[in-house]
Each structure stands twice: as structure tokens, then as C-alpha cells.
Amino acid sequence: MVAEKHSPHILLINPWIIDFAAYNFWIRPLGLLYIASVLRESGFQVTLIDCLDLYNKTKKYGDGNFFKTKIEKPSSLKSIPRNYCQYGIPEEMLLKRFSMIEEKPDLIGITSGMTYWYPGVFKLIEITKKLFKETPVVLGGIYATLCYEHAQKNSGADLVFKTGNEWEAVKLISELTHSEVRSQNSGFRIDNLPLPAFDLYSQLDYVCIATSRGCPFRCTYCASPILSKGFLRRDPFKVVDEIEYWTTHFKINNIAFYDDALLVDPSRHFVPMIKEVITRSIRCNFHTPNALRISEIDDEVATLLSLGRFKTIRLGFETSNEEAQIETGGKVDNLAFQQTIKHLKRAGYSRDELGVYIIAGLPGQRVGEVEESIAVVREAGAKPILVEYSPIPQTPLFEKAKKFSQFDIEGEPLFQNNSIFPCQWDGFTLSGFRRLKEKIKREEI
Ligand code: B12
Ligand code: SF4
């Protein structure tokens, strides 16, 4: 507990997304919600404002379209012929939320998502700085970690938190608010984390869960090893306790897994976890928007995914080109992919339920490679889903991406946006990509 009479008041904010497109694929600021719960456990008062908490549930599992407002494009994106929008609550609603705060915050903590979403972060910092003049603003999250110097120089935050776990974040907040916190001494143990503070939402249609942090693999396009040092996993039975808590006390029917590597070494983690979900007769739909590792899915795992009610399955295949598979980290090969689809089909999944991510626009990639990958996915009996490559600073592939991109992807994170197809070149143009998407839609390939 904070060793003080007055408990400091921390205002935590999840900013708007500002982008060409955004869809609420079970998005929640999980890191910020963990910080909220550790702060509360340490005796702080916490208020949460989630600017993304306004969307229409257009689909049956609680996902849907965000409320959006069209806005001016920044000058660097003027040439992109697409609408640019602010997704989430309208500004007036945010100002109203601010006006309802009874006690002035002692500190404001803001999180950040994709690196190229920083305009929403900056706008929010500007507003909070005007409204709460004396209050320090700390910025953390994915953009803050991956584009630390950019954030330090341009965000307007008083402090940028580069990387670190919840206890380190709370320690920093306690120092800045001159409070002493006892629980920080317990150090970071993943199983000691309290549940993320989803109870701070007035209405809750779904939650997300991370059963682990990090990933033991090293794919060259991925920032997981930079964002989490090491690979940590929770006790699978404690994860089931959490699932049971949300389904029982909050009547949650949909849970999305945010793990980078949910299925690694399944017999010690996923299998006992999902068997326990089944044993406890927990009725909830599960979703894996962040893709599962294909090579871990054998007959048993496939059957358990189906019995355990995994409704939205996304698989990370990325490419069928063997050279590219090896070059980017060797997380899967074509034989393993075909086997996995067979296991999943035997477990009862239909073609449309098996969404397979194919990455388009890797530096130097030709359109033909993606066409071939689509054919391999279709032939195996699954549904190809094209995702554009987003070059991420500090990842091994970023250096190559810099050479291939016509945009200044290093100096301007807005150019890391997958929507602008940052590594387009003669061998794979943006219009070529659009044609490909149309062909997939019409099932011509
Ligand atoms: C879940 C997830 C998603 C979810 C959405 C998550 C969200 N809330 O926005 C979904 C599935 C929708 C998604 C989609 C995409 N994603 Co994604 N996603 C992730 C993932 C796996 C986890 C994020 C997370 O919640 N982590 C868990 C929490 C605990 O961590 P955290 O938020 O970082 O918080 C910690 C610290 O940062 C800090 N902290 C956080 N906030 C604050 C605030 C303060 C004040 C302080 C002090 C500290 C602090 O404390 C926390 C505790 O340790 C990350 C990879 C990763 N390992 O982070 C990729 C990642 C963010 N995604 C990425 C990508 C590429 C994408 C896509 C573009 C993929 C594609 N090509 O289509 C799409 C974009 C979607 C869109 N345009 O709408 C990239 C980032 C790209 C970029 N340029 O920034 C990542 C890093 C994965 C990768 N490939 O390396 N994603
Ligand atoms: S792409 Fe997946 S398997 Fe590869 S390092 Fe990232 S999280 Fe791990």
C-alpha cells in the first residue's frame, strides 16, 4: 500500500486510433489495464478513460466497427488517396469525461499502440496538457518502446517509459508522485499479477487475456523479442481461474488471446489449460486474432481447440516460399502447414473458419510469391487473409525495409503504416496489391 494519508490519483488513458482503417478486433489496452490493477493494489486511486470504447457490435462475437470521425491527413500522408479518420469517442465526449473527474489527477499515464498511431497519442497529450497544466504526463506502450527517441522528442510527454514490466511502471509512477509503494518490492512475477482492471469499464462485452509474455522464436519482421525480454508463461490453471472469473462475475462470452506464442510446447501449457476449461464446463467463445503457430497444432491440439470453443482461428503462415520461410525465421514449412489444416479439418473446422495470414509487401517480395502462397492455402482447404507488412523499428528486417522503401520509414513512423504498403516497388506495387485483394474476394485465385 502507498505509505501516505492521501492516495495519489492516477488518470490512465488509452488514446484514439488515427489511421486509414481500424476495426475493433477485440482491441483493449491490456498493458494499461494491468498497470491500473497494480496501481490499485498498491493503494493508488485510478481513473480510466478509454477513447476506443465506442463501437457497434456488428458481428456475433462482440467485435465490430469503431465510431469514426474523418480528419485532415498529416502533410506526409497527403498523397495517399484514402480517408484518414479518428476512431473512438468524439472529442466532446472526451472533454465531458474530463469534466466529470472530481479530483485533479496527480499523474496522467497514457498508453500507445501501433507506432504509426502516434497522432492520436500526441493529440491527447496536447489536450491533457492544456486541461491539467501542472500534472505530469507519462507515455508508455508499444510506440513509446519502439520509437523511444521520436516519442521523447515529439510527443510532449514529460516522461517516456521505454520498456519494462508493470512493477517498473508503477515504481516510476510512485517516484513521480512522491509516494512509497510496498508491493513494488515483490518484483515482477507473472503469476503474481492481479487481474487486469476490466472492471473499470461501465459495459464489458469481451475481454482479452495474455497467458504469456514474449516468444522464444525470432522472426525477422517481428518486435515481440524487443517488447518483452524473455518468454514468460503463467500457470495454466491460474489462467483458467481468470477465464472463470470473467465468465462468472461479468457474464463474458467472448475472450481474445493476446499471446505471441500461445501454443508453444502445448503439452505443458495450452493442453492442460484448455482441458481444465472443458472440465470446469466454462462456456465461452475464444478467439485468436493474433495468429497461432502452425507447427504446434497436432491432432490433439486441433481437437482441443474445437472442443474448447475456439471460434476465430487465425494461423500465421505468412508465405509458402521456402526460401523466404527460412530467411524470416523458419517458423513453419509447407508440409507442417498442410498437416495442420488436415488436423483442424478433422476436428471439425470449415474452410471459412480457418483464416490464414499471408504477409504481403515484405522488402523485395514479388507479387507472384503471394499469389503462390494464396494458392497453397486454398489448396489445403483454408481461407487466405492478406496482411500488409508493417516495418517495425529495431527488428532485423527493418534495415532491409529501409533500403527497399521509398518512404523515410526510419525518420517518420507514419510511414510504418501497413495501409500505405511501405515497401512497394516495381515487383509489387500498391495497385498490384489491391488487384490481388479483389481477386481473392472474387475467389479468382
Ligand atoms: C494483441 C495485438 C494486436 C491486437 C490489437 C491490440 C491492441 N490493443 O491494439 C490485434 C490482433 C487487433 C492486432 C492487430 C495488428 N497488429 Co498487433 N499486436 C498485438 C500484440 C501481440 C500484443 C499487444 C499487447 O497487448 N501486449 C500486452 C501488453 C501487456 O503489453 P503492452 O501494451 O506493451 O504494455 C506493457 C508496456 O508497454 C507498458 N505500458 C503500456 N502502456 C503504458 C502506459 C504507461 C503510462 C506506462 C508507464 C507503461 C505502459 O506496460 C505494460 C506492461 O508490461 C503485439 C505484440 C506484442 N508482444 O506486444 C502486436 C503488435 C503490436 N502488432 C503489430 C502489427 C504489425 C499489427 C497489424 C498491423 C498486423 C497486420 N499486418 O495486419 C495489425 C494492425 C491492426 C489495425 N490496423 O487495426 C506489431 C506492431 C506494428 C507497429 N508498427 O507498431 C506488433 C508489435 C507485433 C509485431 N509484428 O511485431 N495486434
Ligand atoms: S512472428 Fe510469432 S513466432 Fe515469430 S517471433 Fe513473432 S511472435 Fe514469435
PDB file of C-alpha atoms in Angstrom, residues 84-247:
ATOM      1  CA  TYR A  84      -7.968   9.401 -42.648  1.00  0.00           C
ATOM      2  CA  CYS A  85     -10.070   9.029 -39.525  1.00  0.00           C
ATOM      3  CA  GLN A  86     -10.044   9.355 -35.786  1.00  0.00           C
ATOM      4  CA  TYR A  87     -11.512   6.177 -34.335  1.00  0.00           C
ATOM      5  CA  GLY A  88     -13.212   6.140 -30.941  1.00  0.00           C
ATOM      6  CA  ILE A  89     -15.204   8.577 -28.861  1.00  0.00           C
ATOM      7  CA  PRO A  90     -15.880  12.066 -30.262  1.00  0.00           C
ATOM      8  CA  GLU A  91     -13.757  14.841 -28.769  1.00  0.00           C
ATOM      9  CA  GLU A  92     -16.735  16.441 -26.965  1.00  0.00           C
ATOM     10  CA  MET A  93     -17.394  13.170 -25.194  1.00  0.00           C
ATOM     11  CA  LEU A  94     -13.793  13.038 -24.050  1.00  0.00           C
ATOM     12  CA  LEU A  95     -13.953  16.604 -22.735  1.00  0.00           C
ATOM     13  CA  LYS A  96     -17.143  15.701 -20.874  1.00  0.00           C
ATOM     14  CA  ARG A  97     -15.374  12.712 -19.313  1.00  0.00           C
ATOM     15  CA  PHE A  98     -12.568  15.021 -18.209  1.00  0.00           C
ATOM     16  CA  SER A  99     -15.026  17.500 -16.702  1.00  0.00           C
ATOM     17  CA  MET A 100     -16.581  14.720 -14.627  1.00  0.00           C
ATOM     18  CA  ILE A 101     -13.286  13.945 -12.888  1.00  0.00           C
ATOM     19  CA  GLU A 102     -13.786  15.172  -9.343  1.00  0.00           C
ATOM     20  CA  GLU A 103     -10.251  15.070  -8.020  1.00  0.00           C
ATOM     21  CA  LYS A 104      -7.430  16.559 -10.040  1.00  0.00           C
ATOM     22  CA  PRO A 105      -5.045  13.767 -11.096  1.00  0.00           C
ATOM     23  CA  ASP A 106      -1.554  13.662  -9.617  1.00  0.00           C
ATOM     24  CA  LEU A 107      -0.263  11.987 -12.746  1.00  0.00           C
ATOM     25  CA  ILE A 108      -1.572  11.073 -16.169  1.00  0.00           C
ATOM     26  CA  GLY A 109      -0.414   7.820 -17.762  1.00  0.00           C
ATOM     27  CA  ILE A 110      -1.048   7.359 -21.467  1.00  0.00           C
ATOM     28  CA  THR A 111      -0.508   4.171 -23.426  1.00  0.00           C
ATOM     29  CA  SER A 112       0.251   3.751 -27.120  1.00  0.00           C
ATOM     30  CA  GLY A 113      -0.375   1.032 -29.688  1.00  0.00           C
ATOM     31  CA  MET A 114       0.987   0.733 -33.221  1.00  0.00           C
ATOM     32  CA  THR A 115       3.927   3.033 -33.928  1.00  0.00           C
ATOM     33  CA  TYR A 116       2.021   4.826 -36.707  1.00  0.00           C
ATOM     34  CA  TRP A 117      -0.930   5.554 -34.402  1.00  0.00           C
ATOM     35  CA  TYR A 118       1.085   8.233 -32.634  1.00  0.00           C
ATOM     36  CA  PRO A 119      -1.039  11.183 -33.933  1.00  0.00           C
ATOM     37  CA  GLY A 120      -3.857  10.095 -31.585  1.00  0.00           C
ATOM     38  CA  VAL A 121      -1.360   9.946 -28.712  1.00  0.00           C
ATOM     39  CA  PHE A 122       0.056  13.401 -29.426  1.00  0.00           C
ATOM     40  CA  LYS A 123      -3.392  14.949 -29.757  1.00  0.00           C
ATOM     41  CA  LEU A 124      -4.399  13.505 -26.412  1.00  0.00           C
ATOM     42  CA  ILE A 125      -1.236  14.706 -24.712  1.00  0.00           C
ATOM     43  CA  GLU A 126      -1.851  18.198 -26.066  1.00  0.00           C
ATOM     44  CA  ILE A 127      -5.407  18.223 -24.699  1.00  0.00           C
ATOM     45  CA  THR A 128      -4.433  16.865 -21.267  1.00  0.00           C
ATOM     46  CA  LYS A 129      -1.552  19.329 -21.003  1.00  0.00           C
ATOM     47  CA  LYS A 130      -3.970  22.219 -21.599  1.00  0.00           C
ATOM     48  CA  LEU A 131      -6.540  20.934 -19.122  1.00  0.00           C
ATOM     49  CA  PHE A 132      -4.251  19.709 -16.340  1.00  0.00           C
ATOM     50  CA  LYS A 133      -1.384  22.182 -16.531  1.00  0.00           C
ATOM     51  CA  GLU A 134       0.680  21.073 -13.559  1.00  0.00           C
ATOM     52  CA  THR A 135       0.102  17.336 -13.883  1.00  0.00           C
ATOM     53  CA  PRO A 136       2.997  15.240 -15.221  1.00  0.00           C
ATOM     54  CA  VAL A 137       2.202  13.096 -18.247  1.00  0.00           C
ATOM     55  CA  VAL A 138       3.950   9.741 -18.697  1.00  0.00           C
ATOM     56  CA  LEU A 139       3.777   7.919 -22.004  1.00  0.00           C
ATOM     57  CA  GLY A 140       4.270   4.151 -22.287  1.00  0.00           C
ATOM     58  CA  GLY A 141       3.283   1.290 -24.587  1.00  0.00           C
ATOM     59  CA  ILE A 142       4.339  -0.063 -27.946  1.00  0.00           C
ATOM     60  CA  TYR A 143       5.026   3.180 -29.851  1.00  0.00           C
ATOM     61  CA  ALA A 144       6.884   4.562 -26.795  1.00  0.00           C
ATOM     62  CA  THR A 145       9.081   1.452 -26.656  1.00  0.00           C
ATOM     63  CA  LEU A 146       9.764   1.021 -30.364  1.00  0.00           C
ATOM     64  CA  CYS A 147      10.135   4.722 -31.248  1.00  0.00           C
ATOM     65  CA  TYR A 148      11.545   5.967 -27.955  1.00  0.00           C
ATOM     66  CA  GLU A 149      13.631   8.847 -29.339  1.00  0.00           C
ATOM     67  CA  HIS A 150      10.822  10.005 -31.613  1.00  0.00           C
ATOM     68  CA  ALA A 151       8.415   9.987 -28.673  1.00  0.00           C
ATOM     69  CA  GLN A 152      10.855  11.800 -26.393  1.00  0.00           C
ATOM     70  CA  LYS A 153      11.444  14.487 -28.951  1.00  0.00           C
ATOM     71  CA  ASN A 154       7.947  14.998 -30.312  1.00  0.00           C
ATOM     72  CA  SER A 155       5.211  13.654 -28.032  1.00  0.00           C
ATOM     73  CA  GLY A 156       5.079  16.451 -25.452  1.00  0.00           C
ATOM     74  CA  ALA A 157       5.009  13.894 -22.607  1.00  0.00           C
ATOM     75  CA  ASP A 158       7.085  14.754 -19.542  1.00  0.00           C
ATOM     76  CA  LEU A 159       8.478  11.273 -19.478  1.00  0.00           C
ATOM     77  CA  VAL A 160       8.570   8.371 -21.916  1.00  0.00           C
ATOM     78  CA  PHE A 161       8.677   4.893 -20.418  1.00  0.00           C
ATOM     79  CA  LYS A 162      10.816   2.823 -22.726  1.00  0.00           C
ATOM     80  CA  THR A 163      10.132  -0.697 -21.744  1.00  0.00           C
ATOM     81  CA  GLY A 164       9.551  -2.689 -18.657  1.00  0.00           C
ATOM     82  CA  ASN A 165       7.004  -4.601 -16.698  1.00  0.00           C
ATOM     83  CA  GLU A 166       4.105  -3.385 -14.585  1.00  0.00           C
ATOM     84  CA  TRP A 167       6.130  -3.136 -11.379  1.00  0.00           C
ATOM     85  CA  GLU A 168       8.716  -0.954 -13.072  1.00  0.00           C
ATOM     86  CA  ALA A 169       5.956   1.255 -14.431  1.00  0.00           C
ATOM     87  CA  VAL A 170       4.327   1.552 -11.011  1.00  0.00           C
ATOM     88  CA  LYS A 171       7.689   2.238  -9.358  1.00  0.00           C
ATOM     89  CA  LEU A 172       8.230   5.123 -11.754  1.00  0.00           C
ATOM     90  CA  ILE A 173       4.731   6.468 -11.119  1.00  0.00           C
ATOM     91  CA  SER A 174       5.270   6.271  -7.361  1.00  0.00           C
ATOM     92  CA  GLU A 175       8.553   8.163  -7.657  1.00  0.00           C
ATOM     93  CA  LEU A 176       6.951  10.878  -9.752  1.00  0.00           C
ATOM     94  CA  THR A 177       4.086  11.250  -7.281  1.00  0.00           C
ATOM     95  CA  HIS A 178       6.448  11.064  -4.278  1.00  0.00           C
ATOM     96  CA  SER A 179       4.680   8.025  -2.889  1.00  0.00           C
ATOM     97  CA  GLU A 180       6.205   4.986  -1.346  1.00  0.00           C
ATOM     98  CA  VAL A 181       4.892   1.695  -2.534  1.00  0.00           C
ATOM     99  CA  ARG A 182       5.482  -1.520  -0.696  1.00  0.00           C
ATOM    100  CA  SER A 183       4.288  -4.011  -3.276  1.00  0.00           C
ATOM    101  CA  GLN A 184       6.933  -2.983  -5.815  1.00  0.00           C
ATOM    102  CA  ASN A 185       9.452  -4.903  -3.696  1.00  0.00           C
ATOM    103  CA  SER A 186       7.781  -8.145  -4.605  1.00  0.00           C
ATOM    104  CA  GLY A 187       9.376  -7.813  -8.045  1.00  0.00           C
ATOM    105  CA  PHE A 188       7.807  -8.952 -11.269  1.00  0.00           C
ATOM    106  CA  ARG A 189       6.387 -12.447 -11.229  1.00  0.00           C
ATOM    107  CA  ILE A 190       3.894 -13.104 -13.954  1.00  0.00           C
ATOM    108  CA  ASP A 191       1.712 -15.265 -11.698  1.00  0.00           C
ATOM    109  CA  ASN A 192       1.594 -12.525  -9.064  1.00  0.00           C
ATOM    110  CA  LEU A 193      -0.035 -10.007 -11.350  1.00  0.00           C
ATOM    111  CA  PRO A 194      -3.547  -9.062 -10.309  1.00  0.00           C
ATOM    112  CA  LEU A 195      -6.254  -9.405 -12.955  1.00  0.00           C
ATOM    113  CA  PRO A 196      -6.286  -6.565 -15.488  1.00  0.00           C
ATOM    114  CA  ALA A 197      -8.728  -3.856 -14.397  1.00  0.00           C
ATOM    115  CA  PHE A 198     -11.540  -4.607 -16.859  1.00  0.00           C
ATOM    116  CA  ASP A 199     -13.980  -3.752 -14.064  1.00  0.00           C
ATOM    117  CA  LEU A 200     -13.206  -0.067 -14.774  1.00  0.00           C
ATOM    118  CA  TYR A 201     -15.392  -0.309 -17.883  1.00  0.00           C
ATOM    119  CA  SER A 202     -19.063   0.537 -17.396  1.00  0.00           C
ATOM    120  CA  GLN A 203     -20.025  -2.016 -20.020  1.00  0.00           C
ATOM    121  CA  LEU A 204     -17.997  -5.038 -20.959  1.00  0.00           C
ATOM    122  CA  ASP A 205     -18.759  -7.240 -23.967  1.00  0.00           C
ATOM    123  CA  TYR A 206     -15.479  -9.102 -24.192  1.00  0.00           C
ATOM    124  CA  VAL A 207     -12.077  -9.258 -22.520  1.00  0.00           C
ATOM    125  CA  CYS A 208      -8.628 -10.201 -23.724  1.00  0.00           C
ATOM    126  CA  ILE A 209      -6.180 -12.452 -21.941  1.00  0.00           C
ATOM    127  CA  ALA A 210      -2.441 -12.977 -22.195  1.00  0.00           C
ATOM    128  CA  THR A 211      -1.293 -16.321 -20.827  1.00  0.00           C
ATOM    129  CA  SER A 212       2.344 -15.447 -21.576  1.00  0.00           C
ATOM    130  CA  ARG A 213       4.718 -12.621 -22.385  1.00  0.00           C
ATOM    131  CA  GLY A 214       7.160 -12.703 -25.292  1.00  0.00           C
ATOM    132  CA  CYS A 215       8.069 -15.513 -27.638  1.00  0.00           C
ATOM    133  CA  PRO A 216      11.000 -17.948 -27.774  1.00  0.00           C
ATOM    134  CA  PHE A 217      11.339 -17.534 -31.554  1.00  0.00           C
ATOM    135  CA  ARG A 218      12.943 -14.774 -33.591  1.00  0.00           C
ATOM    136  CA  CYS A 219      11.129 -13.975 -36.815  1.00  0.00           C
ATOM    137  CA  THR A 220      12.899 -11.144 -38.565  1.00  0.00           C
ATOM    138  CA  TYR A 221       9.788  -8.976 -39.077  1.00  0.00           C
ATOM    139  CA  CYS A 222       8.501  -9.262 -35.509  1.00  0.00           C
ATOM    140  CA  ALA A 223       9.018  -6.998 -32.491  1.00  0.00           C
ATOM    141  CA  SER A 224       7.981  -9.478 -29.830  1.00  0.00           C
ATOM    142  CA  PRO A 225      11.556 -10.052 -28.536  1.00  0.00           C
ATOM    143  CA  ILE A 226      12.048  -6.282 -28.217  1.00  0.00           C
ATOM    144  CA  LEU A 227       8.794  -5.651 -26.410  1.00  0.00           C
ATOM    145  CA  SER A 228       9.199  -8.475 -23.894  1.00  0.00           C
ATOM    146  CA  LYS A 229      12.537  -9.660 -22.649  1.00  0.00           C
ATOM    147  CA  GLY A 230      12.453 -13.442 -22.441  1.00  0.00           C
ATOM    148  CA  PHE A 231       9.494 -15.764 -22.622  1.00  0.00           C
ATOM    149  CA  LEU A 232       7.307 -15.988 -19.530  1.00  0.00           C
ATOM    150  CA  ARG A 233       4.261 -18.144 -19.065  1.00  0.00           C
ATOM    151  CA  ARG A 234       1.542 -18.135 -16.474  1.00  0.00           C
ATOM    152  CA  ASP A 235       0.399 -21.163 -14.562  1.00  0.00           C
ATOM    153  CA  PRO A 236      -2.271 -22.592 -16.921  1.00  0.00           C
ATOM    154  CA  PHE A 237      -4.665 -23.257 -14.023  1.00  0.00           C
ATOM    155  CA  LYS A 238      -4.450 -19.649 -12.886  1.00  0.00           C
ATOM    156  CA  VAL A 239      -5.332 -18.626 -16.416  1.00  0.00           C
ATOM    157  CA  VAL A 240      -8.441 -20.803 -16.173  1.00  0.00           C
ATOM    158  CA  ASP A 241      -9.292 -19.152 -12.837  1.00  0.00           C
ATOM    159  CA  GLU A 242      -9.157 -15.832 -14.659  1.00  0.00           C
ATOM    160  CA  ILE A 243     -11.363 -17.093 -17.502  1.00  0.00           C
ATOM    161  CA  GLU A 244     -13.854 -18.429 -14.960  1.00  0.00           C
ATOM    162  CA  TYR A 245     -13.812 -15.123 -13.095  1.00  0.00           C
ATOM    163  CA  TRP A 246     -14.745 -13.085 -16.189  1.00  0.00           C
ATOM    164  CA  THR A 247     -17.358 -15.547 -17.389  1.00  0.00           C
TER     165      THR A 247
END
